[in-house]
Short mmCIF file of C-alpha atoms and ligand atoms in Angstrom, two decimals:
data_model
loop_
_atom_site.label_atom_id
_atom_site.label_comp_id
_atom_site.label_asym_id
_atom_site.label_seq_id
_atom_site.Cartn_x
_atom_site.Cartn_y
_atom_site.Cartn_z
CA MET X 1 -4.61 -25.48 6.01
CA ALA X 2 -4.22 -27.03 9.47
CA ASN X 3 -0.41 -26.08 8.90
CA LEU X 4 -0.86 -22.62 8.52
CA ASN X 5 -0.32 -21.73 11.99
CA SER X 6 2.85 -23.81 12.71
CA LEU X 7 3.92 -22.44 9.15
CA LEU X 8 3.44 -18.62 10.19
CA ARG X 9 5.40 -19.60 13.65
CA ASP X 10 8.23 -20.84 12.17
CA LEU X 11 8.55 -17.96 9.86
CA ASP X 12 8.43 -15.80 12.73
CA ALA X 13 11.20 -17.62 14.54
CA GLN X 14 13.55 -17.71 11.19
CA MET X 15 13.17 -14.17 10.79
CA ARG X 16 14.08 -13.12 14.07
CA GLU X 17 16.82 -15.92 14.03
CA ASP X 18 18.38 -14.36 10.96
CA GLY X 19 18.90 -10.64 12.47
CA ASN X 20 19.74 -8.23 9.69
CA TRP X 21 16.71 -6.36 10.38
CA GLY X 22 17.98 -3.32 8.34
CA GLU X 23 16.87 0.46 8.19
CA PRO X 24 13.31 1.93 8.31
CA ALA X 25 12.25 4.90 6.12
CA ASN X 26 14.60 7.60 7.25
CA TYR X 27 13.09 10.33 5.29
CA ILE X 28 10.31 10.53 7.42
CA PRO X 29 11.26 11.26 10.97
CA GLU X 30 8.57 9.72 12.98
CA LEU X 31 9.39 6.73 10.80
CA ALA X 32 12.74 6.67 11.59
CA ARG X 33 12.33 6.20 15.21
CA VAL X 34 10.32 2.92 14.54
CA ASP X 35 12.51 -0.13 16.59
CA PRO X 36 13.39 -2.16 13.28
CA ALA X 37 13.62 -5.59 15.12
CA GLN X 38 9.74 -6.45 14.79
CA PHE X 39 8.20 -8.92 12.78
CA GLY X 40 4.27 -9.87 12.20
CA ILE X 41 2.09 -11.80 9.41
CA THR X 42 -1.47 -12.31 9.50
CA VAL X 43 -3.20 -14.65 6.73
CA VAL X 44 -7.15 -14.42 6.41
CA THR X 45 -8.59 -17.13 4.09
CA ALA X 46 -11.38 -17.09 1.97
CA ASP X 47 -13.21 -19.10 4.55
CA GLY X 48 -12.55 -16.16 7.05
CA LYS X 49 -10.09 -18.49 9.16
CA VAL X 50 -7.52 -15.89 10.70
CA PHE X 51 -3.77 -17.04 11.28
CA SER X 52 -0.92 -14.97 12.72
CA ALA X 53 2.67 -14.96 14.20
CA GLY X 54 4.92 -12.34 15.79
CA ASP X 55 3.90 -8.61 16.14
CA THR X 56 0.59 -8.82 14.73
CA ASP X 57 -1.06 -6.24 17.82
CA THR X 58 1.25 -3.59 16.93
CA LEU X 59 0.16 -0.61 15.21
CA PHE X 60 2.32 0.53 12.12
CA SER X 61 2.26 3.19 9.49
CA VAL X 62 0.65 1.98 6.45
CA GLN X 63 1.74 4.64 4.18
CA SER X 64 1.57 3.59 0.48
CA ILE X 65 -0.93 0.60 0.96
CA THR X 66 -3.40 3.01 1.35
CA LYS X 67 -2.71 3.73 -2.37
CA VAL X 68 -5.07 0.59 -3.03
CA PHE X 69 -7.96 2.02 -1.34
CA THR X 70 -7.57 5.48 -2.27
CA LEU X 71 -7.72 3.99 -6.20
CA ALA X 72 -10.52 1.76 -5.60
CA ILE X 73 -12.58 4.54 -4.26
CA ALA X 74 -11.41 7.32 -7.25
CA LEU X 75 -12.39 4.47 -9.78
CA GLY X 76 -15.88 4.27 -7.73
CA ARG X 77 -16.19 7.76 -8.40
CA SER X 78 -14.93 8.56 -11.63
CA GLY X 79 -14.49 5.38 -13.63
CA ASP X 80 -12.05 5.59 -16.57
CA GLN X 81 -11.86 8.94 -16.17
CA LEU X 82 -8.73 8.44 -13.96
CA TRP X 83 -6.89 7.03 -16.57
CA LYS X 84 -6.78 10.34 -18.38
CA ARG X 85 -4.64 11.68 -15.85
CA VAL X 86 -2.90 8.63 -14.74
CA GLY X 87 -0.85 5.93 -16.43
CA ARG X 88 -1.23 2.14 -15.92
CA GLU X 89 2.38 1.04 -17.02
CA PRO X 90 5.14 -0.20 -14.30
CA SER X 91 7.43 2.66 -13.90
CA GLY X 92 10.75 0.92 -13.37
CA ARG X 93 11.92 3.91 -11.37
CA ALA X 94 11.77 4.90 -7.46
CA PHE X 95 8.47 5.72 -6.28
CA ASN X 96 9.14 9.26 -5.70
CA SER X 97 10.90 9.93 -8.82
CA ILE X 98 10.92 13.53 -10.50
CA VAL X 99 12.57 13.31 -13.56
CA GLN X 100 9.98 10.77 -15.20
CA LEU X 101 6.94 12.98 -14.43
CA GLU X 102 8.68 16.17 -16.23
CA ARG X 103 9.87 13.71 -19.39
CA GLU X 104 6.02 12.54 -19.43
CA GLU X 105 4.31 15.75 -19.20
CA GLY X 106 2.52 15.60 -15.76
CA ARG X 107 0.72 12.21 -16.66
CA PRO X 108 2.16 9.73 -13.96
CA ARG X 109 3.15 6.23 -15.27
CA ASN X 110 0.75 4.36 -12.79
CA PRO X 111 -1.45 5.33 -9.43
CA PHE X 112 0.74 3.47 -6.90
CA ILE X 113 4.15 5.66 -7.39
CA ASN X 114 3.72 8.67 -5.27
CA ALA X 115 2.84 11.36 -8.17
CA GLY X 116 0.07 8.99 -9.48
CA ALA X 117 -1.00 8.31 -5.94
CA ILE X 118 -1.30 12.40 -5.40
CA VAL X 119 -3.25 12.59 -8.71
CA THR X 120 -5.65 9.80 -7.32
CA THR X 121 -6.12 11.72 -4.03
CA ASP X 122 -7.04 14.57 -6.32
CA GLU X 123 -9.60 12.84 -7.91
CA VAL X 124 -11.59 11.74 -4.62
CA LEU X 125 -10.65 15.10 -3.29
CA ASP X 126 -12.48 16.54 -6.33
CA GLY X 127 -13.38 19.95 -5.07
CA ARG X 128 -14.25 18.74 -1.22
CA ALA X 129 -13.06 19.82 1.99
CA PRO X 130 -9.68 17.73 2.48
CA ARG X 131 -11.45 16.62 5.64
CA ASP X 132 -14.41 15.14 3.98
CA ALA X 133 -12.11 13.18 1.19
CA LEU X 134 -10.68 11.33 4.36
CA ALA X 135 -14.12 10.70 5.91
CA GLU X 136 -14.72 8.66 2.99
CA ILE X 137 -11.13 7.11 2.73
CA ILE X 138 -11.46 6.23 6.54
CA GLN X 139 -14.85 4.94 5.81
CA PHE X 140 -13.72 2.74 3.16
CA ILE X 141 -11.06 1.27 4.84
CA ARG X 142 -12.86 0.78 7.81
CA SER X 143 -15.41 -1.12 6.39
CA ALA X 144 -13.09 -3.23 4.47
CA ALA X 145 -11.15 -4.16 7.81
CA GLY X 146 -14.78 -4.66 9.62
CA SER X 147 -13.25 -2.58 12.13
CA ASN X 148 -13.96 0.97 13.45
CA GLU X 149 -10.72 1.41 15.55
CA ILE X 150 -8.73 2.26 12.42
CA HIS X 151 -7.41 6.00 12.65
CA ILE X 152 -4.90 8.29 11.36
CA ASN X 153 -1.43 9.03 13.31
CA GLU X 154 -1.73 12.58 13.07
CA ALA X 155 2.36 13.01 14.32
CA VAL X 156 3.30 10.73 11.39
CA ALA X 157 1.24 13.31 9.31
CA ALA X 158 2.72 16.25 10.47
CA SER X 159 6.15 14.82 10.29
CA GLU X 160 5.48 13.76 6.73
CA THR X 161 3.93 17.15 6.01
CA GLU X 162 7.25 18.78 7.17
CA HIS X 163 9.37 17.16 5.86
CA GLY X 164 7.61 16.42 2.33
CA HIS X 165 10.10 18.44 -0.08
CA ARG X 166 9.81 15.79 -2.83
CA ASN X 167 5.99 15.50 -2.61
CA PHE X 168 5.45 18.94 -2.59
CA ALA X 169 7.70 19.34 -5.81
CA LEU X 170 5.80 16.66 -7.31
CA ALA X 171 2.55 18.31 -6.61
CA HIS X 172 3.38 21.33 -8.35
CA PHE X 173 5.15 19.92 -11.37
CA LEU X 174 1.42 18.11 -11.71
CA ALA X 175 -0.03 21.48 -11.10
CA SER X 176 1.93 22.79 -13.37
CA PHE X 177 0.72 20.51 -16.24
CA ASN X 178 -2.90 21.03 -14.98
CA ASN X 179 -2.75 17.81 -13.53
CA LEU X 180 -4.51 18.69 -10.08
CA LYS X 181 -7.88 20.38 -9.24
CA SER X 182 -7.16 21.33 -6.05
CA THR X 183 -4.51 23.31 -5.19
CA PRO X 184 -1.07 21.42 -4.06
CA GLU X 185 -1.75 22.00 -0.52
CA MET X 186 -4.60 20.77 -0.09
CA THR X 187 -3.96 17.53 -2.28
CA LEU X 188 -0.75 16.79 -0.40
CA GLY X 189 -2.53 17.23 3.14
CA THR X 190 -5.34 14.82 2.19
CA TYR X 191 -2.70 12.51 0.54
CA PHE X 192 -0.24 12.85 4.18
CA HIS X 193 -3.38 11.94 6.12
CA HIS X 194 -4.41 8.87 4.20
CA CYS X 195 -0.66 7.71 4.47
CA ALA X 196 -0.57 8.38 8.07
CA VAL X 197 -3.47 5.58 8.66
CA GLU X 198 -2.29 2.81 11.06
CA MET X 199 -2.95 -0.26 11.21
CA THR X 200 -2.10 -3.73 12.50
CA THR X 201 -1.31 -7.01 10.32
CA THR X 202 -4.23 -8.27 11.82
CA GLN X 203 -6.55 -5.29 10.59
CA LEU X 204 -4.63 -5.13 6.94
CA ALA X 205 -4.96 -8.71 6.51
CA HIS X 206 -8.69 -7.79 7.10
CA ALA X 207 -8.97 -4.59 5.09
CA GLY X 208 -7.60 -6.88 2.23
CA ARG X 209 -10.36 -9.36 1.99
CA PHE X 210 -12.40 -7.36 -0.66
CA LEU X 211 -9.50 -8.26 -3.01
CA MET X 212 -9.44 -11.67 -3.01
CA GLY X 213 -12.58 -11.68 -4.93
CA VAL X 214 -14.56 -13.91 -3.25
CA PRO X 215 -17.90 -12.52 -3.19
CA LYS X 216 -19.38 -13.77 -0.16
CA MET X 217 -16.17 -12.31 1.70
CA SER X 218 -17.16 -8.89 0.65
CA ARG X 219 -18.53 -7.02 -2.28
CA LEU X 220 -17.09 -3.41 -1.63
CA VAL X 221 -16.30 -3.64 -5.42
CA SER X 222 -17.17 -5.58 -8.61
CA MET X 223 -14.99 -8.27 -9.31
CA ALA X 224 -13.83 -6.88 -12.52
CA ARG X 225 -12.42 -4.15 -10.68
CA VAL X 226 -10.87 -6.50 -8.05
CA ARG X 227 -9.32 -8.02 -11.12
CA ARG X 228 -7.66 -4.38 -12.15
CA LEU X 229 -6.41 -3.63 -9.22
CA ASN X 230 -4.88 -6.83 -8.47
CA ALA X 231 -3.20 -6.31 -11.98
CA LEU X 232 -2.05 -2.90 -10.83
CA MET X 233 -0.58 -4.79 -7.71
CA LEU X 234 1.46 -6.89 -9.28
CA THR X 235 3.05 -5.22 -11.98
CA CYS X 236 3.53 -1.49 -9.98
CA GLY X 237 2.98 -2.39 -6.59
CA HIS X 238 6.54 -2.85 -5.23
CA TYR X 239 7.64 0.04 -7.68
CA ASP X 240 11.01 -0.52 -9.29
CA GLY X 241 11.11 -3.86 -7.67
CA SER X 242 7.54 -4.94 -9.12
CA GLY X 243 9.26 -7.48 -11.22
CA ASP X 244 11.22 -8.66 -8.59
CA PHE X 245 8.47 -9.25 -6.38
CA ALA X 246 6.71 -11.23 -9.00
CA TYR X 247 9.60 -13.46 -9.51
CA ARG X 248 10.00 -14.33 -5.91
CA VAL X 249 6.60 -14.25 -4.59
CA GLY X 250 4.40 -14.74 -7.37
CA ILE X 251 1.01 -12.82 -5.92
CA PRO X 252 -0.15 -9.06 -6.24
CA GLY X 253 1.34 -7.09 -3.74
CA LYS X 254 1.19 -3.51 -2.22
CA SER X 255 4.03 -2.10 -0.02
CA GLY X 256 4.35 0.78 2.31
CA VAL X 257 7.48 2.60 3.30
CA GLY X 258 6.34 1.99 7.10
CA GLY X 259 7.25 -1.77 6.53
CA GLY X 260 4.12 -3.13 5.51
CA ILE X 261 2.93 -5.33 2.69
CA LEU X 262 -0.58 -6.82 1.77
CA ALA X 263 -0.55 -9.36 -0.77
CA ILE X 264 -3.71 -11.07 -2.45
CA VAL X 265 -3.78 -14.96 -3.21
CA PRO X 266 -6.62 -14.35 -5.47
CA GLY X 267 -9.66 -16.86 -4.11
CA LYS X 268 -7.67 -18.33 -1.35
CA ALA X 269 -6.20 -15.39 0.89
CA SER X 270 -5.55 -11.89 2.16
CA VAL X 271 -1.80 -11.80 3.29
CA ALA X 272 -0.74 -8.48 5.47
CA VAL X 273 3.28 -8.65 6.86
CA TRP X 274 5.07 -5.68 8.41
CA SER X 275 8.49 -5.22 9.45
CA PRO X 276 9.84 -1.88 9.05
CA GLY X 277 13.43 -2.42 7.81
CA LEU X 278 13.38 -2.08 3.83
CA ASN X 279 15.44 -3.14 0.86
CA THR X 280 16.80 -0.76 -1.63
CA TYR X 281 13.48 -0.50 -3.30
CA GLY X 282 11.97 1.04 0.01
CA ASN X 283 9.89 -2.12 0.36
CA SER X 284 10.03 -4.31 3.36
CA ASN X 285 13.23 -6.66 3.64
CA LYS X 286 11.94 -9.45 5.82
CA GLY X 287 8.15 -8.54 4.79
CA THR X 288 9.10 -9.73 0.99
CA GLU X 289 11.49 -12.51 2.05
CA ALA X 290 8.44 -13.96 4.60
CA LEU X 291 5.91 -13.58 1.73
CA ALA X 292 8.51 -15.73 -0.49
CA LEU X 293 8.76 -18.52 1.83
CA LEU X 294 4.84 -18.36 2.40
CA ALA X 295 3.99 -18.45 -1.11
CA ARG X 296 6.61 -21.37 -1.47
CA LYS X 297 5.52 -23.56 1.28
CA MET X 298 1.58 -22.89 0.51
CA ASN X 299 1.93 -23.49 -3.34
CA TRP X 300 0.32 -19.88 -3.85
CA SER X 301 1.01 -18.53 -7.64
CA ILE X 302 -1.14 -16.92 -9.76
CA PHE X 303 1.12 -18.15 -12.41
N1 LIG L 401 3.89 8.81 2.21
C1 LIG L 401 5.12 8.33 1.41
C2 LIG L 401 5.41 9.15 0.91
O1 LIG L 401 4.66 9.88 -0.34
C3 LIG L 401 4.20 7.05 0.93
C4 LIG L 401 5.74 6.32 0.08
C5 LIG L 401 5.66 4.88 0.32
O2 LIG L 401 5.16 4.57 0.87
N2 LIG L 401 6.27 4.22 -0.80
O3 LIG L 401 6.71 9.31 0.58
#
């Protein structure tokens, strides 16, 4: 993979040349102020080599990408119990849709849309103090990344709490269907805080190593669970843009409204890309673009 370095450098140059950065998420004021003209990409390969280009040392809000880690923890704590509370089907709707939750009587379609992630966080919380659940989540992410320098950005968490009317609506809806164990305030407090974890693309690509399914890279979760997490990332990781992502990129991925995407080439690589401008699905515009080009050039596809 000697050419990966130059490939990433070319990609970075191309993304910057194209301009058209798009707009960052506007519903969380702390994210809306991020300069959209940024791009970074890091690839960690199965033999532990690291390749990168662009803004790979800049911290960004990983947001929904943390849903992969909380799902891994929830499945570890309660196994298949979680699936009584959340489905495993693509939603075909926006990540924060409310209408589907009412129609389906409080059981969210999958663990990556907000309603499903709130239930997953509630499962991780499970009667504990939010600070204890958050400690476990942060510890999981730090061990996955192999770095203790991973923190929650309190200003982002506060900003989302203040403007999180939709998520409060979803949480109260869930509670009205008896699908929350803790109060909406406690569960959302935990959810907003884990979404506010910040990482660089270098840290995130390392944190994704356990999803490659290469035992000598990481044994954080079992191989069977790695496969299932990847299956959910492929089918649901980009919300109603999941089909498009599978078509264009061809590998599992999870996006966040901070503009990050974690994409996994099973057995081969963990890729983190970041650019804050979003497409209409709320997924990183240039991040998706860059992954599509990279996957094509490297001949990476699960198909
Ligand atoms: N914290 C964000 C929210 O709840 C996460 C959404 C996302 O990254 N798509 O709206």
